[in-house]
Coordinates of C-alpha atoms in Angstrom, one line a residue:
X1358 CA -123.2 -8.0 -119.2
X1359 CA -125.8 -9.7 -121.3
X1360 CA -125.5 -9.8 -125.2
X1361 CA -128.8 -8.0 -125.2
X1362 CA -126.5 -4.8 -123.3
X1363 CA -124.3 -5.0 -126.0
X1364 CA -126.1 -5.0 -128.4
X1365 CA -127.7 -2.1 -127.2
X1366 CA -124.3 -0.4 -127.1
X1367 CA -124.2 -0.7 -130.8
X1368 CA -122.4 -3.7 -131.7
X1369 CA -123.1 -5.2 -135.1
X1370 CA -124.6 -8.8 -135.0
X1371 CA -120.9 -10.1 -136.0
X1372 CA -119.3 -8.9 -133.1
X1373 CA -122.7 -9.6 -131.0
X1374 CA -121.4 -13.6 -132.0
X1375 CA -118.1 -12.9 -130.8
X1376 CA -118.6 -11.3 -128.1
X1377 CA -121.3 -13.8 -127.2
X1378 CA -118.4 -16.2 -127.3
X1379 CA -116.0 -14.2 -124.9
X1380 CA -118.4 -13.4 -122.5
X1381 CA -119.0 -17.5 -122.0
X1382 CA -115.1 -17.2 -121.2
X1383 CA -115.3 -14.5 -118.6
X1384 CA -116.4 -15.3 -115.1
X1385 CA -120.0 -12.6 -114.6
X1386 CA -118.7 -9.6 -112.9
X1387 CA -121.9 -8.1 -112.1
X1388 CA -125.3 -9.2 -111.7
X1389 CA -127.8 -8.0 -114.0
X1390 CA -129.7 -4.8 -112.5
X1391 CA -133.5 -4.1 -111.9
X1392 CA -135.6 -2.6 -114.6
X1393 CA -136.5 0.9 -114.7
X1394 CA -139.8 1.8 -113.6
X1395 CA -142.1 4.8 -112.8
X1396 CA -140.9 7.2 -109.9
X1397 CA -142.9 7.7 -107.0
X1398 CA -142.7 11.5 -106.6
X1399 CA -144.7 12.8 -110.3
X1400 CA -143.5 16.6 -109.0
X1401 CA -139.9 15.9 -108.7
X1402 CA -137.4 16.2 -111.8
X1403 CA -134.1 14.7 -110.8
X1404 CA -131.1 15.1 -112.7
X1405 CA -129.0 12.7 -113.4
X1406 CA -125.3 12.7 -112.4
X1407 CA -124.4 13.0 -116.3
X1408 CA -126.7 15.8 -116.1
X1409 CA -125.1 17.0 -112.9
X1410 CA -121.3 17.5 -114.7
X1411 CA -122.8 19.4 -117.8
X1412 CA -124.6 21.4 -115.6
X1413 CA -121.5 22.3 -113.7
X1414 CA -119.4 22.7 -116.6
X1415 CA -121.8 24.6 -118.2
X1416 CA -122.0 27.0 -115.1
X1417 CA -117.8 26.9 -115.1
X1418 CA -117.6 27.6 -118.8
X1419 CA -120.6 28.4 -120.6
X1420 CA -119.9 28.8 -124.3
X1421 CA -121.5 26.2 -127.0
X1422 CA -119.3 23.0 -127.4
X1423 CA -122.1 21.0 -125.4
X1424 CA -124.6 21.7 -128.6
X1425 CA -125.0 18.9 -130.8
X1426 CA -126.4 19.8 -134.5
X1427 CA -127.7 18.3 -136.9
X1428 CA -129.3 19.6 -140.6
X1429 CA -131.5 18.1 -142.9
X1430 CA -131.7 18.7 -146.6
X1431 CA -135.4 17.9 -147.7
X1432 CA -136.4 18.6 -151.3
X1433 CA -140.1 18.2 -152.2
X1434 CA -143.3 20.0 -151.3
X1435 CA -142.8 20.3 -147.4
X1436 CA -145.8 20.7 -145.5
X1437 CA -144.9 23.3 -143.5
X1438 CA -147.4 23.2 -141.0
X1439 CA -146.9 19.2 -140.5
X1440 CA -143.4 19.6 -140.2
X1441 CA -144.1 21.7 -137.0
X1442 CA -146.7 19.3 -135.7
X1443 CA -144.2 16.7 -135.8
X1444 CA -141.9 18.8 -133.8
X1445 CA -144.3 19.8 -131.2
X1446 CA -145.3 15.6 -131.0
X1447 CA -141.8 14.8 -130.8
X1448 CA -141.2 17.0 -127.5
X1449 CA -144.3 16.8 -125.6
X1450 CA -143.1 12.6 -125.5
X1451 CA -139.7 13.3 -124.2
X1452 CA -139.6 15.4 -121.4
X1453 CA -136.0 15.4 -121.1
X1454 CA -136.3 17.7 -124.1
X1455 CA -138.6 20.3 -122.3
X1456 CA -136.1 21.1 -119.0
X1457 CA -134.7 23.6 -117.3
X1458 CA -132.1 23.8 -114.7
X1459 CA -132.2 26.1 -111.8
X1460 CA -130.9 26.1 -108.2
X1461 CA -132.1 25.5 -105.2
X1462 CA -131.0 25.5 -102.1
X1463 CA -127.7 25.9 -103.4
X1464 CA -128.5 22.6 -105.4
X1465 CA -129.2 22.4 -109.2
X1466 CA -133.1 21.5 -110.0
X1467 CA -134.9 20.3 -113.3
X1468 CA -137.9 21.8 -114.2
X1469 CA -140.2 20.5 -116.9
X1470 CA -142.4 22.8 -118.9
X1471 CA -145.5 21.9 -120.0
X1472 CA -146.1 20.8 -123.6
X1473 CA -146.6 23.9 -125.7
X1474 CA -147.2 24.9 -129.7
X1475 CA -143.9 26.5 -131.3
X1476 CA -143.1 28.4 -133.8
X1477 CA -140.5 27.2 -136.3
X1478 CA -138.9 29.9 -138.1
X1479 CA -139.1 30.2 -141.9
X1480 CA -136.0 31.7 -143.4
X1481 CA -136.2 32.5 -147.6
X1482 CA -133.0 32.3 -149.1
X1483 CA -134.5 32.7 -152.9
X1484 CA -133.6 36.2 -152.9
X1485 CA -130.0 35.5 -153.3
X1486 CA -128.5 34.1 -156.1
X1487 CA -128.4 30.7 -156.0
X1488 CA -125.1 29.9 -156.0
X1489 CA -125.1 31.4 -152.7
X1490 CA -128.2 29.7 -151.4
X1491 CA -126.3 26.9 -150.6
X1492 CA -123.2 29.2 -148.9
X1493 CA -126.0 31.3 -146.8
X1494 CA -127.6 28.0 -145.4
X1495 CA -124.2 26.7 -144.2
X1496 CA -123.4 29.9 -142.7
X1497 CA -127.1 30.1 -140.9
X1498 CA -126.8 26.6 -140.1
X1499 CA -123.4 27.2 -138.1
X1500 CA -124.5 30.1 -136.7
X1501 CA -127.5 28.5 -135.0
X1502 CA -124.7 25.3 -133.9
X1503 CA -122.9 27.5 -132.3
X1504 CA -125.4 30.0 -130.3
X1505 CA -125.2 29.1 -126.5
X1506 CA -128.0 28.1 -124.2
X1507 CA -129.6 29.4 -121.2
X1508 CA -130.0 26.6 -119.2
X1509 CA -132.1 28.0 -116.1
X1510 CA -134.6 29.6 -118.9
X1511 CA -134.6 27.2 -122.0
X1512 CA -135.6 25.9 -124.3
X1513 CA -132.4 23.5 -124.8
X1514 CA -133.6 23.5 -129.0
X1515 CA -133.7 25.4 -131.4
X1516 CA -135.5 24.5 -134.9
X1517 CA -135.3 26.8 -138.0
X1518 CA -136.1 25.7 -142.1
X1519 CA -134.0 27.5 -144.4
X1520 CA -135.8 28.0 -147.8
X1521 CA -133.6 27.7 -151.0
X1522 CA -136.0 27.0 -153.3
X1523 CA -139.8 25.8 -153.4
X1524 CA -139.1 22.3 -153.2
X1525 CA -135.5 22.9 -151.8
X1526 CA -135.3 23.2 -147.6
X1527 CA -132.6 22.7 -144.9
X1528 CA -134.1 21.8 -141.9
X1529 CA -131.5 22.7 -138.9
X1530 CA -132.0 21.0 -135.1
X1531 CA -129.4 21.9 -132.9
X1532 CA -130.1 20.7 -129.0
X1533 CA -127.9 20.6 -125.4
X1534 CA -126.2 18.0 -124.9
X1535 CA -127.8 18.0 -121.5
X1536 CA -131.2 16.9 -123.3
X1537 CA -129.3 14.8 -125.9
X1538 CA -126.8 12.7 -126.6
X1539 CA -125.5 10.7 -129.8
X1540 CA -128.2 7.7 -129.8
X1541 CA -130.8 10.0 -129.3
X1542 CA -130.5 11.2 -133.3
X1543 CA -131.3 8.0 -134.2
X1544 CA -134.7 7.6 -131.9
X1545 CA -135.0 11.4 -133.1
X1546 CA -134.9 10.2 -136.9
X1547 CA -136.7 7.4 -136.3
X1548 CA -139.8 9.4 -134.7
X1549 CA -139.6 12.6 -136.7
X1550 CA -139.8 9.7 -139.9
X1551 CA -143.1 8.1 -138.8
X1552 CA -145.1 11.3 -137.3
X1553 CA -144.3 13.1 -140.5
X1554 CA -145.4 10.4 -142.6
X1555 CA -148.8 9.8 -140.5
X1556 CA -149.9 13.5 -140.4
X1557 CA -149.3 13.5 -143.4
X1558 CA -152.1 11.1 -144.3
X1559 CA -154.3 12.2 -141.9
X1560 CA -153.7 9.7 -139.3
X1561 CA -152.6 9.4 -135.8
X1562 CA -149.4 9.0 -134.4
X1563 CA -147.8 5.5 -134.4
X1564 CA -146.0 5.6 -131.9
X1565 CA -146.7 3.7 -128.5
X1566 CA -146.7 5.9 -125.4
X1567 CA -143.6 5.8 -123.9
X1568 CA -143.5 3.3 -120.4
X1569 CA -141.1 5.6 -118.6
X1570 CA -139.7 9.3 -118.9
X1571 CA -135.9 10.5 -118.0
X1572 CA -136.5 11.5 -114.2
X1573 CA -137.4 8.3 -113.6
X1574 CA -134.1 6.9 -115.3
X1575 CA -132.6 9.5 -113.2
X1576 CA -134.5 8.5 -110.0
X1577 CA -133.2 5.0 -110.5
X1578 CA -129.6 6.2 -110.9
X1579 CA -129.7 7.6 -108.0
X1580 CA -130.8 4.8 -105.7
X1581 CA -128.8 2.3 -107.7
X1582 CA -126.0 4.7 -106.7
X1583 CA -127.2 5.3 -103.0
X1584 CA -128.1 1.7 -102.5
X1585 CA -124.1 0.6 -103.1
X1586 CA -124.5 -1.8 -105.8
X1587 CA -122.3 0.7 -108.0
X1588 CA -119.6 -0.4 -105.2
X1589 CA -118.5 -3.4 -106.3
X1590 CA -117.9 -1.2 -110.3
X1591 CA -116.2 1.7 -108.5
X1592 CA -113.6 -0.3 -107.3
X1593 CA -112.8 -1.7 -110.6
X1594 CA -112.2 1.8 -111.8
X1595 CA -110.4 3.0 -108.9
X1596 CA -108.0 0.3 -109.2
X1597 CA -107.8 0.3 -113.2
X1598 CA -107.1 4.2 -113.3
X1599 CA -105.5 5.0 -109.6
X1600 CA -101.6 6.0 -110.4
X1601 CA -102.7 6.5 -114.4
X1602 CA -100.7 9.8 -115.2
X1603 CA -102.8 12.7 -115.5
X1604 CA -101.5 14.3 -118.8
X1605 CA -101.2 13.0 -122.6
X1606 CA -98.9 15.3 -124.0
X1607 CA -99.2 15.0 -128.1
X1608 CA -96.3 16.6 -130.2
X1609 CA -98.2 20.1 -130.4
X1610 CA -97.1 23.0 -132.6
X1611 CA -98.4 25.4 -129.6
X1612 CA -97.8 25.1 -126.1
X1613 CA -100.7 24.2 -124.1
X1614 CA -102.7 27.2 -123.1
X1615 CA -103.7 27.9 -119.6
X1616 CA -107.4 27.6 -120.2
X1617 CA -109.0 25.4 -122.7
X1618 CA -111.4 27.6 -125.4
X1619 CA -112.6 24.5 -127.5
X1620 CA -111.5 25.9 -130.5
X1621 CA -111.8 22.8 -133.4
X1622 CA -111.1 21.8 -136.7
X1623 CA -111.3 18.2 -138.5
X1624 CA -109.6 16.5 -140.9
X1625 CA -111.4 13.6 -142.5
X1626 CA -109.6 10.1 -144.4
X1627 CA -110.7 6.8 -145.8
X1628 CA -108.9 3.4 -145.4
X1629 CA -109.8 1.7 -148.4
X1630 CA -112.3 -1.3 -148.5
X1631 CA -109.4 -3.8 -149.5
X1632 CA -107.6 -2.5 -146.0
X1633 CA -110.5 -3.1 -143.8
X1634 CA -111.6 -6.3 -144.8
X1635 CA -107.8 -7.5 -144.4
X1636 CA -108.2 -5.3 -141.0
X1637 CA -111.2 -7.5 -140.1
X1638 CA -110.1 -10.6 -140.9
X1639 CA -107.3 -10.3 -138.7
X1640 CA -109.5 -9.5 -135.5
X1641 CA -111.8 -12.6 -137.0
X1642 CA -108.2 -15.1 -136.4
X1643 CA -107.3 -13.3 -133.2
X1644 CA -110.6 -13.3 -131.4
X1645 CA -111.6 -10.1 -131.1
X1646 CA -113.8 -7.4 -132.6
X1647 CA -113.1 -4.7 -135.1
X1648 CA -113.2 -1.9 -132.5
X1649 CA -110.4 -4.0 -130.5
X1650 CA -108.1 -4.0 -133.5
X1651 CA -108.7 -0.3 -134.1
X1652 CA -108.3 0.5 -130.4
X1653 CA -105.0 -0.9 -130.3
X1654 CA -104.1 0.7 -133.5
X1655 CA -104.9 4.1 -131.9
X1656 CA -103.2 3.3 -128.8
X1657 CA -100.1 1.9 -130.6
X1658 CA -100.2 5.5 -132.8
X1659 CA -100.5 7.7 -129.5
X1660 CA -97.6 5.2 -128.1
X1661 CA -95.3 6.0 -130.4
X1662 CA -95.9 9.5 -130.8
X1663 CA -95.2 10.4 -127.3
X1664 CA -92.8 7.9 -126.1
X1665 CA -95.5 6.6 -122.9
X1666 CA -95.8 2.8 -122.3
X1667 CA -98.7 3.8 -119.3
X1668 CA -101.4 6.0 -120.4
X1669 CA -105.6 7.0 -120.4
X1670 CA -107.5 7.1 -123.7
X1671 CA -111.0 7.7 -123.4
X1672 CA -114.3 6.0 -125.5
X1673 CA -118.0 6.6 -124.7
X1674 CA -120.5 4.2 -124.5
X1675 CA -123.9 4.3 -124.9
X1676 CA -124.8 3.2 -122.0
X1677 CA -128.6 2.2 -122.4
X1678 CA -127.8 -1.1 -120.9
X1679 CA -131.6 -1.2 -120.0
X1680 CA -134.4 -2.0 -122.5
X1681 CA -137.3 0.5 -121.0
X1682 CA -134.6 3.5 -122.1
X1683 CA -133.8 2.2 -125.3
X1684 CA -136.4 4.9 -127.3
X1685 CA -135.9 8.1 -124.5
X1686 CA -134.2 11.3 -125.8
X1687 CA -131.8 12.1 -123.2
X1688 CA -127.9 12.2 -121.9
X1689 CA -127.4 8.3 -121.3
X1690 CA -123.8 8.5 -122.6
X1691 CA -121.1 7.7 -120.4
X1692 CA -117.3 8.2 -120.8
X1693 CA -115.0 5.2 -120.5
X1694 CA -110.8 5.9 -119.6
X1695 CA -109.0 3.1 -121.0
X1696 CA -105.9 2.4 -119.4
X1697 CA -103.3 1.9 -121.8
X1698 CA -100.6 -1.3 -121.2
X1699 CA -98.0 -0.7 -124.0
X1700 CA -94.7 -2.0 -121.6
X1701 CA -92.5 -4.6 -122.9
X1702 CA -92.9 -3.7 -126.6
X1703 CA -95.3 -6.1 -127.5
X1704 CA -96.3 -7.9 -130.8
X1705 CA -99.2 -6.1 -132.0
X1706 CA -100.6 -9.9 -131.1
X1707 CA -99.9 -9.6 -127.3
X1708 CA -101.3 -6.0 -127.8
X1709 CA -104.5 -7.1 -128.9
X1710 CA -105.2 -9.7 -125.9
X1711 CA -104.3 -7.5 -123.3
X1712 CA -106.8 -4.7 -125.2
X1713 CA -109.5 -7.2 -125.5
X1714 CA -109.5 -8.4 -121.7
X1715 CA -109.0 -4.4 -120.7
X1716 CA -112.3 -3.7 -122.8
X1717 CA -114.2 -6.4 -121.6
X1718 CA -113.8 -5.6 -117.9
X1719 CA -114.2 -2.2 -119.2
X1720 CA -117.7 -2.7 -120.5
X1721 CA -118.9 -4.8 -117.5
X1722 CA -118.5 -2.1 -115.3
X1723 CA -119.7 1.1 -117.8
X1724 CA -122.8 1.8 -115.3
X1725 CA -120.6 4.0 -112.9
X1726 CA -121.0 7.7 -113.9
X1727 CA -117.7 9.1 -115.1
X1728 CA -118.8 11.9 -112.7
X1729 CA -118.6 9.8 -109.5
X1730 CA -115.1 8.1 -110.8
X1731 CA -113.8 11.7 -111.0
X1732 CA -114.5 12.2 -107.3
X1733 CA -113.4 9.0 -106.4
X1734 CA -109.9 9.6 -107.7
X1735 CA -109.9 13.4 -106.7
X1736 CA -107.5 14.2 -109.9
X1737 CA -106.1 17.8 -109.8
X1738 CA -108.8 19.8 -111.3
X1739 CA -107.2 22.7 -113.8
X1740 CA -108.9 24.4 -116.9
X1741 CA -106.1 23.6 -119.0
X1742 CA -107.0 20.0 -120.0
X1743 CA -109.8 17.7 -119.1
X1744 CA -108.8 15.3 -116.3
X1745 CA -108.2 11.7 -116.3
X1746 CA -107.9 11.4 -120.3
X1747 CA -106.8 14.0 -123.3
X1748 CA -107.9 12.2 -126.4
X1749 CA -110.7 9.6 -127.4
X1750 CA -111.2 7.2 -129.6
X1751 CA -114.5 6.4 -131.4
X1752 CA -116.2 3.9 -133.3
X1753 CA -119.2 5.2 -134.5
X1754 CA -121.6 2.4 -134.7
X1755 CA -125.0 3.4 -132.8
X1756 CA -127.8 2.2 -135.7
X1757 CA -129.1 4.8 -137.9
X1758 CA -132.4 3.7 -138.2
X1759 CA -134.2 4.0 -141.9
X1760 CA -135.2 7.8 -142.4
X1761 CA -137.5 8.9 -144.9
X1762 CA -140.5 11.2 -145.7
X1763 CA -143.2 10.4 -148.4
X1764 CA -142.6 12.2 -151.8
X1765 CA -139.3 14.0 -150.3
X1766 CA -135.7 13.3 -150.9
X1767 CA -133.8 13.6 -147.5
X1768 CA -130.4 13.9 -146.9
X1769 CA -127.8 14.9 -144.2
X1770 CA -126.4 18.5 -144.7
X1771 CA -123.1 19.0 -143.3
X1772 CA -122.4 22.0 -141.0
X1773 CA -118.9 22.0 -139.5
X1774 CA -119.0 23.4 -136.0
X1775 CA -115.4 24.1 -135.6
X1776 CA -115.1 23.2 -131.5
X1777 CA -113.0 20.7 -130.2
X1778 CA -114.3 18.8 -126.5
X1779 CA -110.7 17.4 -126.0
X1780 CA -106.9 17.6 -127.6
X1781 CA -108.0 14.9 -130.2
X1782 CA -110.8 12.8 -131.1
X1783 CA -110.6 9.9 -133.3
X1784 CA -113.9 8.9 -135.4
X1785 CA -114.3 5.8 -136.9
X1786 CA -116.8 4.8 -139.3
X1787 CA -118.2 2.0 -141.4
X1788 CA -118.8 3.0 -145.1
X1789 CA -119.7 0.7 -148.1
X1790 CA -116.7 2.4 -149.7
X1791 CA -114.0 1.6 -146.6
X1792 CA -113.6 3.3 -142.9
X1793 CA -114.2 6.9 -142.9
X1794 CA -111.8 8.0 -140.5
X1795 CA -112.3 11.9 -138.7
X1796 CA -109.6 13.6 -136.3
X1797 CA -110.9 16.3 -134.8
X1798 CA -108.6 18.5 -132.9
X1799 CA -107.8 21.4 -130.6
X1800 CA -106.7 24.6 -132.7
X1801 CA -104.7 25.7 -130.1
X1802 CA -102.5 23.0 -129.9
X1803 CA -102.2 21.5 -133.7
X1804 CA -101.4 23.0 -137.1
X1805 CA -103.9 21.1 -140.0
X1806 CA -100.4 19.9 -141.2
X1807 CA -99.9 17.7 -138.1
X1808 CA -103.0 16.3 -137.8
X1809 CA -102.5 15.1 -142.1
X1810 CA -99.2 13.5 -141.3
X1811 CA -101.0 11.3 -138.6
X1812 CA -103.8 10.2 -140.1
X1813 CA -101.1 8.9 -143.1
X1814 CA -99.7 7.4 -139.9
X1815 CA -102.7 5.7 -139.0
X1816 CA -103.2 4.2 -141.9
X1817 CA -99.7 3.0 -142.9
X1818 CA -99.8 0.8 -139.5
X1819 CA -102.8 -0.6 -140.2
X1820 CA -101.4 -1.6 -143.4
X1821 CA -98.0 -3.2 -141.5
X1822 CA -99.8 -5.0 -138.6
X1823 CA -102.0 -7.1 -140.9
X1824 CA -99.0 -7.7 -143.1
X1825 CA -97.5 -8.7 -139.9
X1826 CA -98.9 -8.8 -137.0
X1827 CA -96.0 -10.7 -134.9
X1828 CA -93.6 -7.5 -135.1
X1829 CA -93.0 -5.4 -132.0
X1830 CA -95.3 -2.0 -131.5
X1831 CA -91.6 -0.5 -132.0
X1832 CA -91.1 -2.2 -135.5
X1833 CA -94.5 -1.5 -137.0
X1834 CA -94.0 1.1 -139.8
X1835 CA -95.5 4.7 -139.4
X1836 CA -93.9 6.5 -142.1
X1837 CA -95.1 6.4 -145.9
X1838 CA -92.7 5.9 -148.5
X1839 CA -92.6 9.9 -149.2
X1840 CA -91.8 10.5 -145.7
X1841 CA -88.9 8.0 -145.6
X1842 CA -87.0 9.3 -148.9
X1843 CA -87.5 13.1 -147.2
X1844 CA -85.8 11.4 -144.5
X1845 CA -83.1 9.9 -146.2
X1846 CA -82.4 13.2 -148.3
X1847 CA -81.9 15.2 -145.0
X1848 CA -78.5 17.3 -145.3
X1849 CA -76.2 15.5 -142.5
X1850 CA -76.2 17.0 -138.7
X1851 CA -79.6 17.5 -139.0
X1852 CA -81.3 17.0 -136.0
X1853 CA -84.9 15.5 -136.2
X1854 CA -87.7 15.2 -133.3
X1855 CA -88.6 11.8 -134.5
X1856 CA -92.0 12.6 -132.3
X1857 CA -93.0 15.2 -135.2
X1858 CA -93.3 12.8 -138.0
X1859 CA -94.0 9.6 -135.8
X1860 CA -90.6 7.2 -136.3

């Protein structure tokens, strides 16, 4: 993979060096594909096989934890009537924003509708007192998060501005995740930024015409797929994951119900900045990046809590490996199932070279659809947990590009959507005051007290592998110095599940 594709993936220019470095130690694995360009057929939609899944799963399960949200607090003089201008602008460029999914022939189709105007509802909140503006808007904004979608009839968005005061607005955007994923935000942001600020002013849009659309991604996909040059990729995966046991079974206050209802919570930390710089430093000696040394962390945490030398965590990628899709709104993300090699009790050292090479070979081959890896393998299907891999591990480092509108203050406005998409998710994320770190959770499994003690966990190995990174997996601390005298005070007899609390 070129550095260009990584850096595309969202690595920051010092791990772009390093990994520039690696990569002129690996031997290429694949060859670098064809560009994108304009399908043949104008009057045929394809999906793509990312599209495909959430199309199925949304058929198997319906419900909302495919939405993604986002809200906007603006404060200023909005201009209403621009503000849906941009809107309307920003969908009749992606298209991928204006489908529909039906079936046909027993076979899922997209449909695009035309561009058309939209209304963007106008919600005043000043009636209330305004201590409960603020209250009201996070219960409208949730409510609108969490409202399902008709996929076969559309639209896959929803906009509505929330009114608090004249010059005080919550802007709510809530979308598929068929018709967006993660990166998408940003080119979102990015475009909803410079349309606002151009209408504004009585100018034109800014932004070039865009050289392709999703379909034709999607038409590539599939020859690309057809024409076997995802062979040589498949393979890797089927021999990296084939024999990989099926189940991560956390320590759970709840036994696993029979079908998963995506119930969520999160619980949010941050490693202090002292911590992370001693955190990078270390991956600097070793020779890898920052998400290597976290990766291993996490899988050194999971490790110990189960017991399991020989397990799956997942990460997505952004996948937008090729520069004509780089500024589309659309699902690109693909799912990654790490294998985890934890046997031997290694130093946290060894650790780290055997995650490095496993992410590298990882990353060469991301182009395969998690979809057709799935079939591949044929894992036993159940609705009790997703297959190949229970819990993921993110670092949240796609670039937020610059957003603002003139003469208005804009800021993000957290909305808590309470679903969880697997047992636990781990998010990672670069602050200027330290890592914010975010485990989101299933309800059904873990009590909020749980999901505290191991993000203490988390953070008191960190702190023992760059005092030491030489000791065993088995040696590295876990327990803060509360947890240990609690220990020590235990009335003798006493029989303690070391998995509970992590020793």
């Amino acid at each position: 993979m070129s550095k260009d594709s990584f850096k595309r993936a969202g690595f920051s220019e010092e791990e772009l060096a390093l990994l520039a470095r690696i990569l002129d130690e690996q031997e290429p694995q694949t060859k670098e594909k064809h560009s994108i360009s304009r399908r043949e057929n104008f009057h045929e939609y394809p999906l793509s096989a990312g599209q495909r899944r959430l199309w199925f799963l949304d058929l198997l399960e319906g419900g909302n934890h495919y939405n993604e949200s986002l809200s906007l607090r603006i404060k200023g003089k909005v201009d209403v009537a621009v503000l849906r201008r941009v809107l309307e602008e920003i969908l009749r460029r992606h298209e991928a924003m204006r489908s529909t999914f039906l079936v046909a022939n027993g076979e899922p189709v997209q449909r695009v509708v035309s561009p058309q105007s939209m209304d963007l509802p106008l919600v005043n909140l000043q009636a209330l007192p305004e201590s409960g503006r603020v209250v009201e808007a996070n219960r409208l904004a949730l409510e609108e998060a969490q409202k399902p979608f008709d996929l076969s009839r559309g639209p896959l968005w929803r906009f509505s501005l929330l009114c608090l005061a004249d010059d005080d607005y919550v802007l709510t955007i809530v979308a598929h995740h068929i018709a967006m994923d993660g990166w998408s935000r940003g080119i979102f942001l990015k475009e909803f930024g410079l349309l606002y600020g151009a209408f504004q002013a009585g100018r034109p849009s800014p932004l070039a015409p865009l050289a392709i659309q999703y379909a034709d991604y999607a038409a590539w996909q599939i020859e690309w797929l057809k024409n076997g040059a995802a062979t040589q990729q498949l393979r890797y995966w089927i021999r990296h994951l084939e024999g990989a046991p099926p189940l991560l079974e956390l320590p759970a206050d709840r036994p696993r119900p029979p079908i998963q209802t995506f119930r969520g919570a999160k619980h949010s930390v941050m490693l202090p900045p002292a911590l992370v710089t001693e955190v990078k430093q270390l991956g600097r000696r070793q020779g890898v990046t920052l998400f290597m040394v976290l990766l291993a962390t996490f899988q050194t945490l999971v490790g110990r809590y189960t017991g399991k030398d020989d397990f799956v965590v997942g990460t997505p990628v952004a996948n937008r490996t090729h520069p004509e899709i780089e500024g589309l709104i659309g699902f690109f993300v693909n799912t990654l199932g790490l294998r985890v090699d934890l046997s031997g009790d290694p130093s946290f050292r060894e650790l780290l070279q055997r995650v490095r090479q496993s992410t590298l070979e990882a990353f060469a081959n991301q182009d395969v659809p998690f979809e057709k890896l799935i079939q591949a393998l044929h894992p036993e299907r159940t609705q009790s947990y997703s297959p190949s891999f229970q819990v993921l591990f993110v670092l949240q480092n796609t670039p937020t590009p610059s957003f603002a509108l003139p003469g208005l203050s804009v800021s993000s406005f957290e909305v808590e959507n309470n679903t969880s998409k697997f047992d636990l998710t781990v998010y990672i994320g670069e602050r200027p005051e330290g890592l914010s770190c975010t485990f989101e959770y299933n309800t059904d499994l873990f009590e909020s007290d749980r999901i505290r003690r191991m993000s203490r966990h988390l953070q008191v190995l960190l702190e023992g592998i760059v005092h030491d990174p030489n000791q065993r997996l088995s040696e590295l601390p876990l327990l803060s110095p509360e947890e240990q005298r609690e220990l020590l005070l235990e009335p003798a007899g006493t029989e303690i599940d070391c998995r509970s609390v992590g020793c």
